[in-house]
């Protein structure tokens, strides 16, 4: 069975839902295809910096999410090799584009907030895309149930294993030789943490603990696994004991967070990224197809910008598409001119997606590259690199805030195009 849709977005993650809601705010309908049976909340939480909050405000859900998440006031960095006392940097410094705002966002709450604002039927669950096919000025999206969707615009927000990115010619993201164990701990009473982001470095590992609210703490642990560590990565109980053993020197209140983490609140994943030169030279868009979010710029988590960049993508992409679709003639035309209209509309969409690609190419390159370098320094074990890391860690908060201080524009289109 073949159906027709103007805009198909593959993936109901952060980038996909933000793009869809951005389009909805601009009066344009889209269909979001999600392979799973419900919203995907893998990863538990992520740091949302000021750029993310500007994007959330743009689609109208920022205030409701602020009420559910604690604002982080500072970042405390501790080195286990230098012997130096912990250093703290404020996260409230004002940037070029406004006040800095940092919170730890529960992924489930974000996705639910985005879904709630979308028209009923926007997301189609259990809809796995298996291939993409050309059909004149349209794309045919083939699903694993045998159905086909014909669309004017195809947007791949389908993560690191993106079918759409593969169609555009991107290679699979590369492994960086590090893995991350992430956890989510919820206390019956207050956890006792202040509004601080605690980071610990040294001996080839990096860990962080950041409260989401008064009762919940999100944590991560990254390291370079040996061949003996492989069995740890598949067993939550072994993961938990492994992290506790590696973090035995951390303060008791931090270890209490690890102790309190349920086994179903722990996951492990190898860290992957797209080679930055692929983003510079690859096809972010081609014709009426493009990618966004992790399908475009998978990066290591060392800047905390993966989810934030996906939110930025959604705003820029929705604006770029709306600008061209809003000025495309919608009135009935004679059948003999229909082919010409399809051609002109295709060219307009192509230009809109090229504009998106141009805006996001260097931003993606910068974030991927910086995250990779930061991660390499933070988890180094050599004496010289340890010294560099201990010097660098003092400026880490400033670097994180600087990368978040970015102007990606507003969710508006020119008056003459409406």
Short mmCIF file of C-alpha atoms in Angstrom, two decimals:
data_model
loop_
_atom_site.label_atom_id
_atom_site.label_comp_id
_atom_site.label_asym_id
_atom_site.label_seq_id
_atom_site.Cartn_x
_atom_site.Cartn_y
_atom_site.Cartn_z
CA UNK A 1 0.00 0.00 0.00
CA UNK A 2 1.29 3.45 -0.93
CA UNK A 3 0.34 6.66 0.90
CA UNK A 4 1.41 10.26 0.21
CA UNK A 5 2.84 12.76 2.72
CA UNK A 6 4.37 16.21 2.19
CA UNK A 7 7.08 15.81 4.83
CA UNK A 8 8.33 12.56 6.38
CA UNK A 9 10.70 12.64 9.36
CA UNK A 10 12.41 9.36 10.23
CA UNK A 11 13.00 9.03 13.97
CA UNK A 12 11.05 10.34 16.97
CA UNK A 13 14.12 11.38 18.93
CA UNK A 14 15.13 14.88 19.95
CA UNK A 15 15.94 16.18 16.45
CA UNK A 16 12.92 14.56 14.80
CA UNK A 17 10.32 15.75 17.29
CA UNK A 18 11.82 19.25 17.53
CA UNK A 19 11.76 19.59 13.75
CA UNK A 20 8.17 18.37 13.61
CA UNK A 21 7.04 20.72 16.39
CA UNK A 22 8.92 23.62 14.80
CA UNK A 23 7.10 22.97 11.53
CA UNK A 24 3.80 22.70 13.40
CA UNK A 25 4.41 26.09 15.04
CA UNK A 26 4.89 27.50 11.54
CA UNK A 27 1.67 25.93 10.27
CA UNK A 28 3.15 22.94 8.43
CA UNK A 29 2.22 19.31 9.03
CA UNK A 30 4.71 16.45 9.04
CA UNK A 31 4.66 12.72 9.68
CA UNK A 32 7.22 11.22 12.08
CA UNK A 33 8.10 7.54 11.65
CA UNK A 34 9.44 5.76 14.74
CA UNK A 35 10.69 2.18 14.60
CA UNK A 36 10.03 1.42 18.27
CA UNK A 37 6.63 0.87 19.87
CA UNK A 38 6.90 3.99 22.06
CA UNK A 39 9.14 7.00 22.68
CA UNK A 40 12.81 6.03 23.07
CA UNK A 41 14.26 7.16 26.40
CA UNK A 42 17.63 5.41 26.17
CA UNK A 43 20.33 7.47 27.86
CA UNK A 44 18.15 8.66 30.76
CA UNK A 45 19.29 12.29 30.79
CA UNK A 46 21.64 14.82 29.21
CA UNK A 47 23.03 18.26 29.98
CA UNK A 48 21.04 21.10 28.44
CA UNK A 49 23.04 24.27 27.98
CA UNK A 50 21.80 27.74 27.10
CA UNK A 51 21.57 27.01 23.36
CA UNK A 52 19.22 24.11 24.12
CA UNK A 53 16.99 26.31 26.26
CA UNK A 54 16.72 28.91 23.51
CA UNK A 55 15.54 26.13 21.17
CA UNK A 56 13.05 24.84 23.73
CA UNK A 57 11.70 28.35 24.23
CA UNK A 58 11.37 28.72 20.45
CA UNK A 59 8.97 25.76 20.27
CA UNK A 60 7.14 26.84 23.42
CA UNK A 61 8.03 24.15 25.97
CA UNK A 62 10.97 25.73 27.82
CA UNK A 63 9.10 27.05 30.86
CA UNK A 64 7.29 23.80 31.67
CA UNK A 65 10.58 21.88 31.54
CA UNK A 66 12.39 24.46 33.68
CA UNK A 67 9.92 23.78 36.48
CA UNK A 68 10.95 20.13 36.52
CA UNK A 69 14.74 20.53 36.39
CA UNK A 70 17.22 22.16 38.76
CA UNK A 71 19.41 24.96 37.40
CA UNK A 72 23.09 24.09 37.78
CA UNK A 73 25.13 26.93 39.28
CA UNK A 74 28.67 25.68 38.78
CA UNK A 75 31.00 22.90 37.72
CA UNK A 76 33.45 21.35 40.19
CA UNK A 77 36.48 19.61 38.64
CA UNK A 78 38.66 17.19 40.61
CA UNK A 79 41.85 15.50 39.38
CA UNK A 80 42.88 12.21 40.98
CA UNK A 81 46.46 12.55 39.72
CA UNK A 82 47.52 16.16 40.38
CA UNK A 83 46.84 16.21 44.12
CA UNK A 84 45.44 19.69 43.68
CA UNK A 85 42.20 20.68 45.43
CA UNK A 86 39.01 20.73 43.42
CA UNK A 87 38.39 23.83 41.32
CA UNK A 88 34.98 25.37 40.71
CA UNK A 89 33.79 27.58 37.91
CA UNK A 90 30.47 29.37 37.79
CA UNK A 91 28.00 28.40 35.05
CA UNK A 92 26.09 31.66 35.26
CA UNK A 93 28.38 33.92 33.26
CA UNK A 94 26.65 35.98 30.61
CA UNK A 95 27.60 35.31 27.00
CA UNK A 96 27.17 37.25 23.77
CA UNK A 97 23.70 35.83 23.28
CA UNK A 98 22.32 36.06 26.80
CA UNK A 99 22.59 34.48 30.22
CA UNK A 100 24.01 30.98 30.48
CA UNK A 101 21.50 28.40 31.66
CA UNK A 102 22.46 24.82 32.48
CA UNK A 103 20.24 21.98 33.67
CA UNK A 104 20.29 18.19 33.46
CA UNK A 105 17.29 17.18 31.37
CA UNK A 106 15.46 13.90 31.81
CA UNK A 107 15.16 12.62 28.28
CA UNK A 108 11.76 11.04 28.92
CA UNK A 109 10.27 14.35 30.09
CA UNK A 110 11.66 16.20 27.07
CA UNK A 111 10.29 13.72 24.52
CA UNK A 112 6.92 13.62 26.25
CA UNK A 113 6.75 17.43 26.27
CA UNK A 114 7.51 17.54 22.54
CA UNK A 115 4.99 14.80 21.75
CA UNK A 116 2.26 16.46 23.81
CA UNK A 117 2.40 19.62 21.67
CA UNK A 118 2.15 17.77 18.35
CA UNK A 119 -1.20 17.10 16.64
CA UNK A 120 -2.63 13.63 17.23
CA UNK A 121 -1.36 11.14 14.67
CA UNK A 122 1.88 13.01 13.93
CA UNK A 123 4.01 10.12 15.22
CA UNK A 124 3.55 6.68 13.70
CA UNK A 125 5.15 4.07 15.96
CA UNK A 126 6.36 0.58 14.95
CA UNK A 127 7.32 2.01 11.57
CA UNK A 128 10.83 0.94 10.68
CA UNK A 129 12.32 2.36 7.48
CA UNK A 130 14.31 -0.22 5.52
CA UNK A 131 15.12 1.63 2.30
CA UNK A 132 14.67 4.83 0.28
CA UNK A 133 13.93 4.97 -3.44
CA UNK A 134 13.81 7.74 -6.04
CA UNK A 135 10.54 8.44 -7.81
CA UNK A 136 10.79 11.52 -9.98
CA UNK A 137 10.59 14.56 -7.73
CA UNK A 138 9.49 12.39 -4.80
CA UNK A 139 11.07 9.82 -2.50
CA UNK A 140 9.55 6.44 -1.75
CA UNK A 141 10.10 5.39 1.86
CA UNK A 142 9.84 1.61 2.27
CA UNK A 143 8.83 0.25 5.69
CA UNK A 144 9.49 -3.22 7.05
CA UNK A 145 5.77 -4.05 6.99
CA UNK A 146 5.78 -3.69 3.21
CA UNK A 147 4.03 -0.31 3.09
CA UNK A 148 5.41 2.61 1.08
CA UNK A 149 5.16 6.33 1.77
CA UNK A 150 5.63 8.80 -1.07
CA UNK A 151 6.95 12.16 0.13
CA UNK A 152 8.09 15.58 -1.10
CA UNK A 153 10.60 15.99 1.76
CA UNK A 154 12.51 13.27 3.60
CA UNK A 155 14.37 14.11 6.80
CA UNK A 156 16.58 11.53 8.50
CA UNK A 157 16.68 11.93 12.28
CA UNK A 158 17.22 8.21 12.74
CA UNK A 159 20.38 8.24 14.86
CA UNK A 160 23.87 6.84 14.46
CA UNK A 161 22.68 3.89 12.36
CA UNK A 162 20.67 6.14 10.05
CA UNK A 163 19.20 4.58 6.92
CA UNK A 164 18.82 8.07 5.44
CA UNK A 165 22.45 9.03 6.17
CA UNK A 166 23.57 5.84 4.42
CA UNK A 167 21.41 6.77 1.41
CA UNK A 168 23.14 10.18 1.32
CA UNK A 169 26.54 8.47 1.23
CA UNK A 170 27.70 8.83 4.82
CA UNK A 171 29.74 6.02 6.33
CA UNK A 172 28.87 4.44 9.64
CA UNK A 173 30.17 6.50 12.59
CA UNK A 174 33.60 5.44 13.82
CA UNK A 175 34.37 4.04 17.27
CA UNK A 176 36.76 6.18 19.32
CA UNK A 177 38.12 3.39 21.50
CA UNK A 178 36.23 4.56 24.59
CA UNK A 179 32.98 3.40 26.15
CA UNK A 180 30.49 5.04 28.47
CA UNK A 181 28.43 3.61 31.31
CA UNK A 182 25.51 5.84 32.23
CA UNK A 183 23.16 5.65 35.16
CA UNK A 184 20.18 7.28 36.75
CA UNK A 185 19.65 7.25 40.52
CA UNK A 186 16.42 8.31 42.22
CA UNK A 187 16.27 8.86 45.99
CA UNK A 188 13.19 8.68 48.22
CA UNK A 189 14.27 11.88 49.93
CA UNK A 190 16.63 14.64 48.84
CA UNK A 191 19.97 13.36 47.52
CA UNK A 192 21.83 16.15 49.32
CA UNK A 193 23.69 17.38 46.25
CA UNK A 194 23.82 21.08 45.68
CA UNK A 195 23.20 22.56 42.21
CA UNK A 196 26.68 21.55 41.06
CA UNK A 197 28.05 19.45 38.22
CA UNK A 198 30.82 17.26 39.70
CA UNK A 199 33.51 15.91 37.34
CA UNK A 200 36.42 13.63 38.21
CA UNK A 201 39.44 12.92 35.97
CA UNK A 202 42.50 10.75 36.13
CA UNK A 203 44.02 7.29 35.63
CA UNK A 204 42.41 6.93 32.22
CA UNK A 205 38.84 7.43 33.41
CA UNK A 206 36.36 10.29 33.61
CA UNK A 207 33.16 10.43 35.61
CA UNK A 208 30.48 13.02 36.24
CA UNK A 209 27.50 13.46 38.54
CA UNK A 210 24.80 16.03 37.94
CA UNK A 211 21.40 16.43 39.66
CA UNK A 212 18.25 16.66 37.55
CA UNK A 213 16.09 17.74 40.48
CA UNK A 214 16.08 17.39 44.28
CA UNK A 215 15.69 13.60 44.22
CA UNK A 216 17.40 12.39 41.05
CA UNK A 217 21.02 12.32 39.90
CA UNK A 218 22.35 11.40 36.47
CA UNK A 219 25.87 10.04 36.24
CA UNK A 220 28.34 8.83 33.61
CA UNK A 221 31.61 6.95 33.58
CA UNK A 222 33.86 6.77 30.51
CA UNK A 223 36.98 4.68 29.99
CA UNK A 224 38.98 2.82 27.36
CA UNK A 225 37.93 -0.82 27.74
CA UNK A 226 40.33 -3.72 27.43
CA UNK A 227 39.37 -7.05 25.91
CA UNK A 228 38.71 -8.34 29.45
CA UNK A 229 36.08 -5.63 29.95
CA UNK A 230 33.80 -6.92 27.20
CA UNK A 231 31.71 -9.08 29.52
CA UNK A 232 31.14 -6.08 31.77
CA UNK A 233 29.45 -4.16 28.97
CA UNK A 234 26.62 -6.70 28.66
CA UNK A 235 25.77 -7.18 32.34
CA UNK A 236 24.29 -4.29 34.40
CA UNK A 237 25.30 -5.91 37.69
CA UNK A 238 28.90 -6.24 36.54
CA UNK A 239 28.81 -2.68 35.16
CA UNK A 240 27.76 -1.35 38.55
CA UNK A 241 30.47 -3.25 40.43
CA UNK A 242 33.06 -2.24 37.83
CA UNK A 243 32.25 1.46 38.25
CA UNK A 244 32.18 1.20 42.06
CA UNK A 245 35.58 -0.48 42.01
CA UNK A 246 37.08 2.13 39.69
CA UNK A 247 35.53 5.00 41.68
CA UNK A 248 36.51 3.78 45.15
CA UNK A 249 38.47 6.99 45.81
CA UNK A 250 35.48 9.28 45.20
CA UNK A 251 33.62 10.97 48.08
CA UNK A 252 31.12 8.79 49.97
CA UNK A 253 28.10 10.83 48.86
CA UNK A 254 29.11 10.26 45.24
CA UNK A 255 29.56 6.54 45.75
CA UNK A 256 26.14 6.51 47.42
CA UNK A 257 24.65 7.61 44.09
CA UNK A 258 26.24 4.62 42.37
CA UNK A 259 25.09 2.27 45.16
CA UNK A 260 21.53 3.57 44.87
CA UNK A 261 21.33 3.08 41.09
CA UNK A 262 18.99 0.21 40.12
CA UNK A 263 20.27 -2.29 37.57
CA UNK A 264 17.60 -1.24 35.06
CA UNK A 265 18.94 2.30 35.42
CA UNK A 266 22.36 1.45 33.96
CA UNK A 267 23.40 1.15 30.33
CA UNK A 268 26.71 0.89 28.50
CA UNK A 269 27.56 1.94 24.97
CA UNK A 270 30.74 2.32 22.90
CA UNK A 271 31.37 5.95 21.96
CA UNK A 272 31.15 6.79 18.27
CA UNK A 273 31.56 9.91 16.18
CA UNK A 274 31.46 10.98 12.58
CA UNK A 275 34.83 11.95 11.16
CA UNK A 276 34.60 15.76 11.03
CA UNK A 277 35.87 15.93 7.44
CA UNK A 278 32.88 13.82 6.37
CA UNK A 279 30.59 16.55 7.68
CA UNK A 280 32.58 19.19 5.77
CA UNK A 281 32.60 17.33 2.45
CA UNK A 282 29.63 14.98 2.67
CA UNK A 283 26.04 15.41 1.53
CA UNK A 284 24.13 16.77 4.51
CA UNK A 285 21.38 17.29 1.97
CA UNK A 286 20.76 16.00 -1.53
CA UNK A 287 17.71 17.06 -3.50
CA UNK A 288 14.74 16.80 -1.16
CA UNK A 289 16.53 14.67 1.47
CA UNK A 290 18.62 15.70 4.49
CA UNK A 291 19.78 14.48 7.90
CA UNK A 292 19.83 16.08 11.34
CA UNK A 293 20.70 15.17 14.93
CA UNK A 294 22.87 12.09 15.50
CA UNK A 295 22.26 11.02 11.91
CA UNK A 296 24.25 14.12 10.92
CA UNK A 297 26.74 14.78 13.70
CA UNK A 298 27.24 11.86 16.12
CA UNK A 299 29.86 13.05 18.61
CA UNK A 300 31.46 11.98 21.86
CA UNK A 301 29.66 13.30 24.97
CA UNK A 302 32.61 15.31 26.25
CA UNK A 303 31.05 18.72 25.51
CA UNK A 304 27.53 17.74 26.48
CA UNK A 305 26.32 19.15 23.16
CA UNK A 306 24.87 16.13 21.32
CA UNK A 307 21.27 16.66 22.42
CA UNK A 308 21.64 20.45 22.41
CA UNK A 309 22.88 20.44 18.82
CA UNK A 310 19.92 18.23 17.86
CA UNK A 311 17.56 20.85 19.30
CA UNK A 312 19.37 23.55 17.30
CA UNK A 313 19.03 21.42 14.16
CA UNK A 314 15.28 21.18 14.67
CA UNK A 315 14.80 24.95 14.79
CA UNK A 316 17.04 25.70 11.81
CA UNK A 317 15.57 22.88 9.73
CA UNK A 318 11.94 23.78 10.45
CA UNK A 319 12.65 27.39 9.53
CA UNK A 320 14.51 26.46 6.33
CA UNK A 321 11.70 24.18 5.14
CA UNK A 322 8.91 26.58 6.07
CA UNK A 323 10.55 29.45 4.21
CA UNK A 324 10.35 27.56 0.93
CA UNK A 325 7.03 25.77 1.42
CA UNK A 326 5.20 28.89 2.52
CA UNK A 327 6.08 30.67 -0.72
CA UNK A 328 5.28 27.67 -2.96
CA UNK A 329 1.98 28.21 -4.86
CA UNK A 330 -0.81 26.14 -3.34
CA UNK A 331 -3.73 27.08 -5.59
CA UNK A 332 -5.14 24.62 -8.12
CA UNK A 333 -3.40 24.67 -11.47
CA UNK A 334 -4.18 23.08 -14.81
CA UNK A 335 -3.15 19.47 -15.13
CA UNK A 336 -0.80 20.24 -18.02
CA UNK A 337 1.29 22.45 -15.74
CA UNK A 338 1.39 20.03 -12.81
CA UNK A 339 4.77 18.60 -13.80
CA UNK A 340 6.28 22.06 -13.98
CA UNK A 341 4.94 22.91 -10.53
CA UNK A 342 6.43 19.72 -9.08
CA UNK A 343 9.78 20.64 -10.60
CA UNK A 344 9.72 24.18 -9.17
CA UNK A 345 8.62 22.93 -5.77
CA UNK A 346 11.40 20.34 -5.77
CA UNK A 347 13.97 23.03 -6.59
CA UNK A 348 12.64 25.25 -3.78
CA UNK A 349 12.84 22.40 -1.29
CA UNK A 350 16.33 21.56 -2.50
CA UNK A 351 17.44 25.15 -1.90
CA UNK A 352 15.86 25.19 1.54
CA UNK A 353 17.67 22.04 2.59
CA UNK A 354 20.93 23.36 1.12
CA UNK A 355 20.50 26.44 3.29
CA UNK A 356 20.07 24.22 6.35
CA UNK A 357 23.18 22.23 5.38
CA UNK A 358 25.21 25.40 4.96
CA UNK A 359 24.16 26.72 8.37
CA UNK A 360 24.87 23.47 10.19
CA UNK A 361 28.02 22.21 8.45
CA UNK A 362 30.66 24.25 10.30
CA UNK A 363 28.74 24.18 13.57
CA UNK A 364 28.67 20.38 13.41
CA UNK A 365 32.35 20.23 12.45
CA UNK A 366 33.29 22.46 15.38
CA UNK A 367 31.32 20.48 17.97
CA UNK A 368 32.47 17.05 16.77
CA UNK A 369 36.13 18.13 16.67
CA UNK A 370 36.14 19.96 20.00
CA UNK A 371 34.34 17.12 21.79
CA UNK A 372 36.84 14.59 20.44
CA UNK A 373 39.88 16.65 21.50
CA UNK A 374 38.43 17.39 24.94
CA UNK A 375 37.68 13.72 25.50
CA UNK A 376 41.15 12.64 24.40
CA UNK A 377 42.81 15.03 26.83
CA UNK A 378 40.48 14.27 29.72
CA UNK A 379 41.04 10.53 29.57
CA UNK A 380 44.77 10.57 28.87
CA UNK A 381 47.20 8.61 31.04
CA UNK A 382 50.65 9.88 30.00
CA UNK A 383 52.51 12.29 32.31
CA UNK A 384 52.58 15.13 29.80
CA UNK A 385 48.94 14.66 28.86
CA UNK A 386 48.03 14.45 32.54
CA UNK A 387 49.65 17.81 33.09
CA UNK A 388 47.83 19.28 30.10
CA UNK A 389 44.55 17.83 31.34
CA UNK A 390 44.97 19.25 34.83
CA UNK A 391 45.70 22.68 33.38
CA UNK A 392 42.93 22.37 30.86
CA UNK A 393 40.31 21.20 33.36
CA UNK A 394 40.35 24.60 35.07
CA UNK A 395 39.08 26.16 31.84
CA UNK A 396 36.64 23.39 31.02
CA UNK A 397 33.54 25.18 32.32
CA UNK A 398 34.40 28.24 30.28
CA UNK A 399 34.83 26.14 27.14
CA UNK A 400 31.53 24.34 27.68
CA UNK A 401 29.69 27.61 28.17
CA UNK A 402 31.39 29.16 25.14
CA UNK A 403 30.30 26.37 22.81
CA UNK A 404 26.75 26.77 24.13
CA UNK A 405 26.78 30.53 23.47
CA UNK A 406 25.67 30.21 19.86
CA UNK A 407 23.11 32.09 17.79
CA UNK A 408 21.13 29.78 15.49
CA UNK A 409 18.35 32.30 14.81
CA UNK A 410 14.67 32.27 15.66
CA UNK A 411 11.75 30.10 14.63
CA UNK A 412 10.28 32.70 12.31
CA UNK A 413 10.09 33.29 8.58
CA UNK A 414 10.04 36.55 6.64
CA UNK A 415 6.69 38.35 6.50
CA UNK A 416 6.66 38.42 2.69
CA UNK A 417 6.85 34.62 2.61
CA UNK A 418 3.80 34.03 4.77
#
